[in-house]
Amino acid sequence: PGMELSLFSRDAIAMATAVALSHDVFDGALLLGVCDKIVPGLLIGALHYGHLPCVFVPAGPMGTGLSNKDKSKVREQYAQGLVGRDELLKAESAAYHSPGTCTFYGTANSNQMLLEAMGLHVPGTAFVNPGGALREQLTREAARTVLGITRGQRFAPIGRVVDERAIVNAIVTLLATGGSTNHLIHWV
C-alpha cells in the first residue's frame, strides 16, 4: 500500500518536466535532480524531448550530523519505549541537517550512481557533498558539458545516450552496487 502514490508523484514530475521543455526552443537542458522520485521523473520527462542534449546535476549526499549507527540506536530505544518521540525527532533532525541526498545509499543516491554510469552526469560527480569548492566546479563543468554537446561533432542528445543498453547497464549497476531495490521499479 502506498507505492502507487510513489509512482504517481514520479509521473507528475515527468509531466511537469515535459511541459516545461515544451514552452521554448531549447539548445539543451541541465536537470537538477536530488530525491528518489525526482530523478526518474526528470529522466522520463526529458526523454520526451530526446533531441535535446541533457546533463543531470546532482547535489551530492548531505553531510551527516549523527551517524547511522547512533540514529539506529535511538530508533531501537524508541521502539522499545525507552525514549520518547521528542528524543526520536531530535535524532532524526540531527542526522538530516544539510542540503543534498540522504546520508545512506538508498534510492536517491542510487539514482545518482546510475545516472553517472549511464553517462548523464559529469564523471565523478555523484557523491561529492554540496557546499564545497569541488561541488561548485562540478556544477560549472555540467554547464560547460551541456553547452559542448549541443552542436558539432560532440552532439549527444539524450535520446541517443539513453537506449536499451543504457537501461540494462543502469539495472546491472544498481544490482552490482547493492543500491535500492525499490529503485528497480522506476527502471522497468
Short mmCIF file of N, CA and C in Angstrom, two decimals:
data_model
loop_
_atom_site.label_atom_id
_atom_site.label_comp_id
_atom_site.label_asym_id
_atom_site.label_seq_id
_atom_site.Cartn_x
_atom_site.Cartn_y
_atom_site.Cartn_z
N PRO A 1 0.82 -1.21 0.00
CA PRO A 1 0.00 0.00 0.00
C PRO A 1 0.85 1.26 0.00
N GLY A 2 0.46 2.21 -0.80
CA GLY A 2 1.18 3.48 -0.85
C GLY A 2 2.19 3.58 -1.99
N MET A 3 2.62 2.44 -2.54
CA MET A 3 3.61 2.50 -3.62
C MET A 3 3.04 3.17 -4.86
N GLU A 4 1.71 3.08 -5.05
CA GLU A 4 1.10 3.73 -6.20
C GLU A 4 1.31 5.24 -6.14
N LEU A 5 1.27 5.81 -4.94
CA LEU A 5 1.48 7.25 -4.79
C LEU A 5 2.89 7.63 -5.19
N SER A 6 3.86 6.76 -4.89
CA SER A 6 5.24 6.99 -5.28
C SER A 6 5.34 7.13 -6.79
N LEU A 7 4.72 6.24 -7.51
CA LEU A 7 4.77 6.29 -8.97
C LEU A 7 3.97 7.47 -9.50
N PHE A 8 2.89 7.82 -8.83
CA PHE A 8 2.10 8.98 -9.24
C PHE A 8 2.94 10.26 -9.13
N SER A 9 3.67 10.41 -8.04
CA SER A 9 4.49 11.63 -7.88
C SER A 9 5.59 11.65 -8.93
N ARG A 10 6.20 10.50 -9.21
CA ARG A 10 7.22 10.44 -10.27
C ARG A 10 6.62 10.85 -11.61
N ASP A 11 5.42 10.34 -11.92
CA ASP A 11 4.79 10.66 -13.19
C ASP A 11 4.37 12.12 -13.27
N ALA A 12 3.97 12.72 -12.15
CA ALA A 12 3.64 14.15 -12.13
C ALA A 12 4.90 14.98 -12.42
N ILE A 13 6.04 14.57 -11.88
CA ILE A 13 7.31 15.25 -12.16
C ILE A 13 7.68 15.09 -13.62
N ALA A 14 7.48 13.89 -14.18
CA ALA A 14 7.77 13.66 -15.60
C ALA A 14 6.92 14.57 -16.47
N MET A 15 5.64 14.68 -16.14
CA MET A 15 4.75 15.52 -16.93
C MET A 15 5.16 16.99 -16.80
N ALA A 16 5.49 17.43 -15.60
CA ALA A 16 5.90 18.82 -15.41
C ALA A 16 7.19 19.12 -16.18
N THR A 17 8.10 18.17 -16.22
CA THR A 17 9.35 18.34 -16.98
C THR A 17 9.05 18.47 -18.46
N ALA A 18 8.21 17.59 -18.98
CA ALA A 18 7.86 17.64 -20.40
C ALA A 18 7.13 18.94 -20.74
N VAL A 19 6.24 19.38 -19.87
CA VAL A 19 5.53 20.65 -20.11
C VAL A 19 6.53 21.81 -20.12
N ALA A 20 7.45 21.83 -19.15
CA ALA A 20 8.44 22.91 -19.09
C ALA A 20 9.31 22.92 -20.35
N LEU A 21 9.73 21.76 -20.81
CA LEU A 21 10.57 21.71 -22.00
C LEU A 21 9.80 22.05 -23.27
N SER A 22 8.47 21.97 -23.24
CA SER A 22 7.67 22.28 -24.42
C SER A 22 7.43 23.77 -24.60
N HIS A 23 7.80 24.59 -23.63
CA HIS A 23 7.46 26.01 -23.66
C HIS A 23 8.48 26.89 -24.35
N ASP A 24 9.52 26.34 -24.89
CA ASP A 24 10.52 27.15 -25.55
C ASP A 24 11.31 26.25 -26.48
N VAL A 25 12.16 26.86 -27.28
CA VAL A 25 13.06 26.10 -28.12
C VAL A 25 14.42 26.15 -27.44
N PHE A 26 14.77 25.06 -26.79
CA PHE A 26 16.00 24.99 -26.01
C PHE A 26 17.11 24.31 -26.80
N ASP A 27 18.34 24.69 -26.52
CA ASP A 27 19.50 24.03 -27.10
C ASP A 27 19.92 22.82 -26.28
N GLY A 28 19.56 22.81 -25.00
CA GLY A 28 19.92 21.73 -24.09
C GLY A 28 19.27 21.99 -22.75
N ALA A 29 19.47 21.07 -21.84
CA ALA A 29 18.87 21.23 -20.51
C ALA A 29 19.81 20.70 -19.43
N LEU A 30 19.88 21.43 -18.33
CA LEU A 30 20.50 20.96 -17.10
C LEU A 30 19.37 20.53 -16.19
N LEU A 31 19.41 19.31 -15.71
CA LEU A 31 18.33 18.76 -14.90
C LEU A 31 18.82 18.59 -13.47
N LEU A 32 18.20 19.33 -12.55
CA LEU A 32 18.63 19.36 -11.16
C LEU A 32 17.82 18.36 -10.36
N GLY A 33 18.33 17.16 -10.23
CA GLY A 33 17.59 16.11 -9.56
C GLY A 33 18.29 15.61 -8.32
N VAL A 34 17.56 15.52 -7.23
CA VAL A 34 18.14 15.07 -5.98
C VAL A 34 17.41 13.84 -5.47
N CYS A 35 16.15 13.95 -5.17
CA CYS A 35 15.45 12.92 -4.41
C CYS A 35 14.98 11.75 -5.28
N ASP A 36 14.46 10.71 -4.63
CA ASP A 36 14.22 9.44 -5.31
C ASP A 36 13.17 9.47 -6.41
N LYS A 37 12.14 10.29 -6.33
CA LYS A 37 11.14 10.33 -7.40
C LYS A 37 11.49 11.38 -8.44
N ILE A 38 12.27 12.38 -8.05
CA ILE A 38 12.57 13.49 -8.95
C ILE A 38 13.43 13.04 -10.12
N VAL A 39 14.49 12.31 -9.86
CA VAL A 39 15.40 11.92 -10.95
C VAL A 39 14.70 11.04 -11.99
N PRO A 40 14.00 9.96 -11.60
CA PRO A 40 13.29 9.19 -12.63
C PRO A 40 12.25 10.04 -13.37
N GLY A 41 11.56 10.92 -12.65
CA GLY A 41 10.59 11.80 -13.30
C GLY A 41 11.25 12.74 -14.31
N LEU A 42 12.37 13.33 -13.93
CA LEU A 42 13.10 14.19 -14.85
C LEU A 42 13.56 13.41 -16.09
N LEU A 43 14.06 12.21 -15.87
CA LEU A 43 14.53 11.39 -16.98
C LEU A 43 13.39 11.05 -17.94
N ILE A 44 12.27 10.61 -17.41
CA ILE A 44 11.11 10.28 -18.25
C ILE A 44 10.66 11.51 -19.03
N GLY A 45 10.56 12.66 -18.33
CA GLY A 45 10.14 13.89 -19.00
C GLY A 45 11.13 14.33 -20.06
N ALA A 46 12.42 14.26 -19.77
CA ALA A 46 13.44 14.69 -20.73
C ALA A 46 13.46 13.78 -21.95
N LEU A 47 13.18 12.50 -21.76
CA LEU A 47 13.18 11.58 -22.90
C LEU A 47 12.06 11.87 -23.89
N HIS A 48 11.04 12.61 -23.47
CA HIS A 48 10.01 13.07 -24.41
C HIS A 48 10.59 14.09 -25.38
N TYR A 49 11.72 14.66 -25.03
CA TYR A 49 12.44 15.62 -25.87
C TYR A 49 13.82 15.05 -26.16
N GLY A 50 13.83 13.86 -26.74
CA GLY A 50 15.06 13.12 -26.98
C GLY A 50 16.05 13.81 -27.88
N HIS A 51 15.62 14.86 -28.57
CA HIS A 51 16.53 15.61 -29.44
C HIS A 51 17.40 16.60 -28.67
N LEU A 52 17.11 16.78 -27.38
CA LEU A 52 17.87 17.76 -26.58
C LEU A 52 19.04 17.11 -25.85
N PRO A 53 20.21 17.72 -25.91
CA PRO A 53 21.28 17.30 -25.02
C PRO A 53 20.89 17.65 -23.58
N CYS A 54 21.09 16.71 -22.68
CA CYS A 54 20.72 16.91 -21.27
C CYS A 54 21.84 16.40 -20.36
N VAL A 55 22.13 17.15 -19.33
CA VAL A 55 23.08 16.74 -18.32
C VAL A 55 22.39 16.89 -16.97
N PHE A 56 22.45 15.86 -16.17
CA PHE A 56 21.90 15.91 -14.82
C PHE A 56 22.95 16.49 -13.88
N VAL A 57 22.48 17.30 -12.94
CA VAL A 57 23.37 17.95 -11.98
C VAL A 57 22.94 17.53 -10.57
N PRO A 58 23.69 16.64 -9.94
CA PRO A 58 23.33 16.21 -8.58
C PRO A 58 23.76 17.22 -7.54
N ALA A 59 23.13 17.16 -6.39
CA ALA A 59 23.57 17.98 -5.27
C ALA A 59 24.67 17.29 -4.50
N GLY A 60 24.69 15.94 -4.57
CA GLY A 60 25.61 15.16 -3.75
C GLY A 60 24.96 14.84 -2.42
N PRO A 61 25.52 13.88 -1.71
CA PRO A 61 24.93 13.48 -0.43
C PRO A 61 25.20 14.50 0.68
N MET A 62 24.21 14.69 1.52
CA MET A 62 24.38 15.62 2.66
C MET A 62 25.40 15.06 3.64
N GLY A 63 26.04 15.96 4.33
CA GLY A 63 26.92 15.54 5.40
C GLY A 63 26.08 15.01 6.56
N THR A 64 26.62 14.15 7.34
CA THR A 64 25.86 13.58 8.45
C THR A 64 26.18 14.30 9.74
N GLY A 65 25.16 14.55 10.52
CA GLY A 65 25.36 15.16 11.83
C GLY A 65 25.31 14.12 12.93
N LEU A 66 24.71 12.99 12.63
CA LEU A 66 24.58 11.89 13.57
C LEU A 66 24.79 10.61 12.77
N SER A 67 25.67 9.76 13.19
CA SER A 67 25.97 8.55 12.42
C SER A 67 24.73 7.67 12.31
N ASN A 68 24.69 6.88 11.25
CA ASN A 68 23.57 5.94 11.07
C ASN A 68 23.49 4.97 12.24
N LYS A 69 24.64 4.57 12.80
CA LYS A 69 24.65 3.65 13.94
C LYS A 69 23.97 4.30 15.15
N ASP A 70 24.32 5.57 15.43
CA ASP A 70 23.70 6.27 16.56
C ASP A 70 22.22 6.53 16.33
N LYS A 71 21.87 6.86 15.09
CA LYS A 71 20.46 7.08 14.76
C LYS A 71 19.67 5.79 14.94
N SER A 72 20.23 4.67 14.49
CA SER A 72 19.56 3.38 14.64
C SER A 72 19.36 3.03 16.11
N LYS A 73 20.35 3.37 16.91
CA LYS A 73 20.24 3.09 18.36
C LYS A 73 19.06 3.83 18.97
N VAL A 74 18.88 5.09 18.61
CA VAL A 74 17.75 5.87 19.13
C VAL A 74 16.44 5.30 18.61
N ARG A 75 16.41 4.89 17.36
CA ARG A 75 15.20 4.28 16.80
C ARG A 75 14.84 3.01 17.57
N GLU A 76 15.83 2.19 17.86
CA GLU A 76 15.59 0.97 18.64
C GLU A 76 15.08 1.30 20.04
N GLN A 77 15.68 2.30 20.66
CA GLN A 77 15.24 2.70 22.01
C GLN A 77 13.80 3.21 21.97
N TYR A 78 13.45 3.93 20.91
CA TYR A 78 12.08 4.42 20.76
C TYR A 78 11.11 3.25 20.60
N ALA A 79 11.48 2.27 19.77
CA ALA A 79 10.62 1.11 19.55
C ALA A 79 10.42 0.31 20.84
N GLN A 80 11.41 0.34 21.72
CA GLN A 80 11.33 -0.37 22.99
C GLN A 80 10.66 0.47 24.08
N GLY A 81 10.33 1.71 23.77
CA GLY A 81 9.69 2.59 24.74
C GLY A 81 10.67 3.20 25.74
N LEU A 82 11.97 3.15 25.44
CA LEU A 82 12.98 3.68 26.35
C LEU A 82 13.18 5.19 26.20
N VAL A 83 12.87 5.73 25.02
CA VAL A 83 12.93 7.17 24.80
C VAL A 83 11.62 7.61 24.15
N GLY A 84 11.31 8.87 24.29
CA GLY A 84 10.06 9.40 23.75
C GLY A 84 10.20 9.93 22.33
N ARG A 85 9.09 10.42 21.81
CA ARG A 85 9.03 10.96 20.46
C ARG A 85 9.95 12.16 20.28
N ASP A 86 10.06 13.01 21.29
CA ASP A 86 10.93 14.18 21.19
C ASP A 86 12.38 13.78 20.96
N GLU A 87 12.84 12.75 21.68
CA GLU A 87 14.22 12.28 21.51
C GLU A 87 14.41 11.67 20.11
N LEU A 88 13.40 10.94 19.63
CA LEU A 88 13.47 10.36 18.30
C LEU A 88 13.56 11.46 17.24
N LEU A 89 12.70 12.46 17.33
CA LEU A 89 12.72 13.55 16.35
C LEU A 89 14.02 14.34 16.42
N LYS A 90 14.56 14.50 17.60
CA LYS A 90 15.84 15.20 17.75
C LYS A 90 16.95 14.43 17.02
N ALA A 91 16.97 13.10 17.15
CA ALA A 91 17.97 12.27 16.47
C ALA A 91 17.79 12.33 14.96
N GLU A 92 16.54 12.24 14.50
CA GLU A 92 16.28 12.30 13.06
C GLU A 92 16.71 13.64 12.48
N SER A 93 16.41 14.72 13.19
CA SER A 93 16.80 16.05 12.73
C SER A 93 18.30 16.23 12.71
N ALA A 94 18.98 15.65 13.68
CA ALA A 94 20.44 15.76 13.73
C ALA A 94 21.09 14.98 12.59
N ALA A 95 20.47 13.90 12.15
CA ALA A 95 21.04 13.08 11.09
C ALA A 95 20.88 13.76 9.73
N TYR A 96 19.76 14.40 9.50
CA TYR A 96 19.47 15.04 8.20
C TYR A 96 19.44 16.54 8.41
N HIS A 97 20.58 17.15 8.30
CA HIS A 97 20.65 18.55 8.69
C HIS A 97 21.22 19.47 7.62
N SER A 98 21.44 18.98 6.42
CA SER A 98 22.06 19.84 5.41
C SER A 98 21.49 19.51 4.03
N PRO A 99 21.80 20.34 3.04
CA PRO A 99 21.32 20.07 1.68
C PRO A 99 21.92 18.78 1.12
N GLY A 100 21.23 18.20 0.16
CA GLY A 100 21.73 17.02 -0.54
C GLY A 100 20.83 15.82 -0.35
N THR A 101 21.25 14.72 -0.94
CA THR A 101 20.51 13.48 -0.81
C THR A 101 20.78 12.88 0.56
N CYS A 102 19.99 11.89 0.94
CA CYS A 102 20.13 11.26 2.25
C CYS A 102 21.54 10.72 2.46
N THR A 103 21.87 10.49 3.71
CA THR A 103 23.24 10.07 4.05
C THR A 103 23.51 8.60 3.80
N PHE A 104 22.52 7.83 3.39
CA PHE A 104 22.71 6.40 3.15
C PHE A 104 22.54 6.10 1.67
N TYR A 105 22.94 4.90 1.25
CA TYR A 105 22.87 4.52 -0.16
C TYR A 105 21.50 3.91 -0.46
N GLY A 106 20.49 4.77 -0.44
CA GLY A 106 19.13 4.37 -0.76
C GLY A 106 18.78 4.77 -2.18
N THR A 107 17.50 4.96 -2.43
CA THR A 107 17.05 5.25 -3.79
C THR A 107 17.64 6.54 -4.34
N ALA A 108 17.67 7.60 -3.55
CA ALA A 108 18.17 8.89 -4.05
C ALA A 108 19.63 8.80 -4.49
N ASN A 109 20.48 8.18 -3.67
CA ASN A 109 21.88 8.05 -4.05
C ASN A 109 22.09 7.00 -5.13
N SER A 110 21.24 5.98 -5.16
CA SER A 110 21.30 5.02 -6.27
C SER A 110 21.03 5.74 -7.59
N ASN A 111 20.05 6.66 -7.58
CA ASN A 111 19.78 7.46 -8.78
C ASN A 111 21.06 8.11 -9.30
N GLN A 112 21.79 8.73 -8.39
CA GLN A 112 22.99 9.46 -8.79
C GLN A 112 24.03 8.52 -9.39
N MET A 113 24.22 7.37 -8.75
CA MET A 113 25.18 6.38 -9.26
C MET A 113 24.78 5.92 -10.66
N LEU A 114 23.50 5.64 -10.86
CA LEU A 114 23.06 5.11 -12.14
C LEU A 114 23.14 6.14 -13.25
N LEU A 115 22.80 7.38 -12.95
CA LEU A 115 22.92 8.42 -13.97
C LEU A 115 24.37 8.61 -14.39
N GLU A 116 25.26 8.50 -13.42
CA GLU A 116 26.69 8.61 -13.75
C GLU A 116 27.12 7.42 -14.61
N ALA A 117 26.67 6.22 -14.27
CA ALA A 117 27.01 5.03 -15.07
C ALA A 117 26.45 5.13 -16.48
N MET A 118 25.33 5.81 -16.64
CA MET A 118 24.71 5.96 -17.95
C MET A 118 25.33 7.08 -18.77
N GLY A 119 26.22 7.86 -18.18
CA GLY A 119 26.84 8.97 -18.90
C GLY A 119 26.03 10.24 -18.89
N LEU A 120 25.10 10.37 -17.94
CA LEU A 120 24.25 11.56 -17.88
C LEU A 120 24.71 12.58 -16.84
N HIS A 121 25.77 12.26 -16.11
CA HIS A 121 26.41 13.17 -15.16
C HIS A 121 27.83 13.44 -15.64
N VAL A 122 28.41 14.50 -15.14
CA VAL A 122 29.85 14.68 -15.28
C VAL A 122 30.50 13.56 -14.47
N PRO A 123 31.47 12.85 -15.02
CA PRO A 123 32.10 11.74 -14.28
C PRO A 123 32.66 12.19 -12.93
N GLY A 124 32.42 11.36 -11.91
CA GLY A 124 32.95 11.62 -10.58
C GLY A 124 32.12 12.58 -9.75
N THR A 125 30.94 12.92 -10.20
CA THR A 125 30.16 13.96 -9.53
C THR A 125 29.09 13.45 -8.57
N ALA A 126 28.74 12.17 -8.63
CA ALA A 126 27.59 11.65 -7.90
C ALA A 126 27.70 11.79 -6.39
N PHE A 127 28.88 11.59 -5.83
CA PHE A 127 28.99 11.53 -4.38
C PHE A 127 29.88 12.61 -3.78
N VAL A 128 29.91 13.78 -4.41
CA VAL A 128 30.64 14.92 -3.86
C VAL A 128 29.63 15.76 -3.08
N ASN A 129 29.91 16.00 -1.82
CA ASN A 129 28.97 16.72 -0.95
C ASN A 129 28.68 18.14 -1.44
N PRO A 130 27.49 18.65 -1.15
CA PRO A 130 27.15 20.02 -1.52
C PRO A 130 27.93 21.05 -0.69
N GLY A 131 28.02 22.23 -1.24
CA GLY A 131 28.57 23.34 -0.47
C GLY A 131 30.06 23.57 -0.59
N GLY A 132 30.80 22.64 -1.17
CA GLY A 132 32.24 22.79 -1.26
C GLY A 132 32.69 23.33 -2.61
N ALA A 133 33.95 23.66 -2.69
CA ALA A 133 34.52 24.19 -3.93
C ALA A 133 34.45 23.17 -5.06
N LEU A 134 34.69 21.89 -4.75
CA LEU A 134 34.64 20.86 -5.78
C LEU A 134 33.23 20.72 -6.34
N ARG A 135 32.21 20.77 -5.48
CA ARG A 135 30.81 20.68 -5.96
C ARG A 135 30.52 21.85 -6.90
N GLU A 136 30.96 23.03 -6.55
CA GLU A 136 30.74 24.20 -7.42
C GLU A 136 31.41 24.00 -8.77
N GLN A 137 32.64 23.51 -8.77
CA GLN A 137 33.35 23.29 -10.03
C GLN A 137 32.67 22.21 -10.87
N LEU A 138 32.17 21.17 -10.23
CA LEU A 138 31.47 20.11 -10.96
C LEU A 138 30.17 20.62 -11.56
N THR A 139 29.48 21.49 -10.86
CA THR A 139 28.26 22.10 -11.38
C THR A 139 28.58 22.98 -12.59
N ARG A 140 29.64 23.75 -12.49
CA ARG A 140 30.08 24.58 -13.64
C ARG A 140 30.47 23.68 -14.82
N GLU A 141 31.12 22.56 -14.52
CA GLU A 141 31.51 21.63 -15.59
C GLU A 141 30.28 21.02 -16.25
N ALA A 142 29.22 20.78 -15.49
CA ALA A 142 27.98 20.28 -16.08
C ALA A 142 27.42 21.28 -17.10
N ALA A 143 27.47 22.56 -16.76
CA ALA A 143 27.00 23.59 -17.70
C ALA A 143 27.89 23.62 -18.95
N ARG A 144 29.21 23.54 -18.76
CA ARG A 144 30.11 23.52 -19.92
C ARG A 144 29.87 22.26 -20.76
N THR A 145 29.59 21.14 -20.10
CA THR A 145 29.36 19.89 -20.82
C THR A 145 28.12 19.98 -21.68
N VAL A 146 27.02 20.46 -21.13
CA VAL A 146 25.80 20.53 -21.95
C VAL A 146 25.98 21.51 -23.11
N LEU A 147 26.72 22.58 -22.89
CA LEU A 147 26.99 23.52 -23.99
C LEU A 147 27.88 22.87 -25.05
N GLY A 148 28.82 22.03 -24.61
CA GLY A 148 29.73 21.36 -25.53
C GLY A 148 29.08 20.27 -26.37
N ILE A 149 27.95 19.73 -25.91
CA ILE A 149 27.30 18.65 -26.66
C ILE A 149 26.05 19.12 -27.39
N THR A 150 25.86 20.43 -27.49
CA THR A 150 24.65 20.93 -28.16
C THR A 150 24.79 21.00 -29.66
N ARG A 151 26.01 21.00 -30.16
CA ARG A 151 26.19 21.10 -31.61
C ARG A 151 27.55 20.54 -31.99
N GLY A 152 27.76 20.39 -33.28
CA GLY A 152 29.05 19.95 -33.77
C GLY A 152 29.27 18.45 -33.63
N GLN A 153 30.54 18.05 -33.61
CA GLN A 153 30.90 16.64 -33.59
C GLN A 153 30.51 15.95 -32.29
N ARG A 154 30.39 16.68 -31.19
CA ARG A 154 30.04 16.07 -29.90
C ARG A 154 28.54 16.06 -29.65
N PHE A 155 27.72 16.33 -30.66
CA PHE A 155 26.27 16.39 -30.46
C PHE A 155 25.79 15.07 -29.88
N ALA A 156 25.21 15.15 -28.68
CA ALA A 156 24.78 13.93 -27.98
C ALA A 156 23.45 14.17 -27.29
N PRO A 157 22.35 14.15 -28.05
CA PRO A 157 21.05 14.31 -27.41
C PRO A 157 20.71 13.12 -26.51
N ILE A 158 19.89 13.37 -25.51
CA ILE A 158 19.57 12.33 -24.52
C ILE A 158 18.96 11.09 -25.18
N GLY A 159 18.24 11.28 -26.28
CA GLY A 159 17.65 10.14 -26.98
C GLY A 159 18.66 9.22 -27.62
N ARG A 160 19.88 9.69 -27.85
CA ARG A 160 20.95 8.84 -28.37
C ARG A 160 21.76 8.23 -27.23
N VAL A 161 21.80 8.90 -26.10
CA VAL A 161 22.57 8.41 -24.95
C VAL A 161 21.80 7.32 -24.23
N VAL A 162 20.50 7.53 -24.05
CA VAL A 162 19.67 6.57 -23.31
C VAL A 162 18.95 5.66 -24.30
N ASP A 163 19.40 4.43 -24.34
CA ASP A 163 18.76 3.41 -25.15
C ASP A 163 18.63 2.15 -24.28
N GLU A 164 18.22 1.04 -24.88
CA GLU A 164 18.02 -0.17 -24.08
C GLU A 164 19.31 -0.62 -23.42
N ARG A 165 20.46 -0.40 -24.06
CA ARG A 165 21.74 -0.79 -23.45
C ARG A 165 22.03 0.04 -22.21
N ALA A 166 21.71 1.33 -22.26
CA ALA A 166 21.93 2.20 -21.09
C ALA A 166 21.02 1.79 -19.93
N ILE A 167 19.78 1.41 -20.23
CA ILE A 167 18.86 1.00 -19.17
C ILE A 167 19.33 -0.32 -18.54
N VAL A 168 19.74 -1.28 -19.37
CA VAL A 168 20.27 -2.53 -18.82
C VAL A 168 21.52 -2.26 -18.00
N ASN A 169 22.40 -1.39 -18.48
CA ASN A 169 23.60 -1.03 -17.73
C ASN A 169 23.23 -0.41 -16.39
N ALA A 170 22.20 0.43 -16.37
CA ALA A 170 21.75 1.04 -15.11
C ALA A 170 21.27 -0.03 -14.13
N ILE A 171 20.49 -0.98 -14.61
CA ILE A 171 19.98 -2.04 -13.74
C ILE A 171 21.12 -2.91 -13.21
N VAL A 172 22.07 -3.25 -14.07
CA VAL A 172 23.23 -4.03 -13.63
C VAL A 172 24.02 -3.25 -12.59
N THR A 173 24.23 -1.96 -12.82
CA THR A 173 24.95 -1.12 -11.85
C THR A 173 24.21 -1.08 -10.52
N LEU A 174 22.89 -0.94 -10.58
CA LEU A 174 22.08 -0.92 -9.36
C LEU A 174 22.28 -2.20 -8.56
N LEU A 175 22.18 -3.34 -9.22
CA LEU A 175 22.31 -4.61 -8.54
C LEU A 175 23.75 -4.86 -8.07
N ALA A 176 24.73 -4.46 -8.87
CA ALA A 176 26.13 -4.70 -8.52
C ALA A 176 26.59 -3.84 -7.35
N THR A 177 26.00 -2.67 -7.17
CA THR A 177 26.42 -1.78 -6.09
C THR A 177 25.59 -1.95 -4.83
N GLY A 178 24.59 -2.82 -4.86
CA GLY A 178 23.75 -3.02 -3.67
C GLY A 178 22.84 -1.84 -3.42
N GLY A 179 22.45 -1.15 -4.47
CA GLY A 179 21.57 0.01 -4.33
C GLY A 179 20.15 -0.37 -3.98
N SER A 180 19.29 0.60 -4.00
CA SER A 180 17.90 0.46 -3.59
C SER A 180 17.13 -0.48 -4.49
N THR A 181 16.57 -1.54 -3.94
CA THR A 181 15.73 -2.43 -4.74
C THR A 181 14.42 -1.75 -5.11
N ASN A 182 13.96 -0.82 -4.28
CA ASN A 182 12.79 -0.01 -4.61
C ASN A 182 13.03 0.75 -5.93
N HIS A 183 14.26 1.11 -6.15
CA HIS A 183 14.62 1.88 -7.34
C HIS A 183 14.37 1.09 -8.62
N LEU A 184 14.44 -0.21 -8.54
CA LEU A 184 14.25 -1.04 -9.73
C LEU A 184 12.89 -0.81 -10.38
N ILE A 185 11.87 -0.47 -9.60
CA ILE A 185 10.54 -0.25 -10.19
C ILE A 185 10.55 0.94 -11.16
N HIS A 186 11.41 1.91 -10.94
CA HIS A 186 11.47 3.06 -11.83
C HIS A 186 12.10 2.69 -13.17
N TRP A 187 13.08 1.80 -13.16
CA TRP A 187 13.79 1.46 -14.39
C TRP A 187 12.96 0.56 -15.28
N VAL A 188 12.22 -0.35 -14.69
CA VAL A 188 11.38 -1.22 -15.51
C VAL A 188 10.28 -0.37 -16.16
#
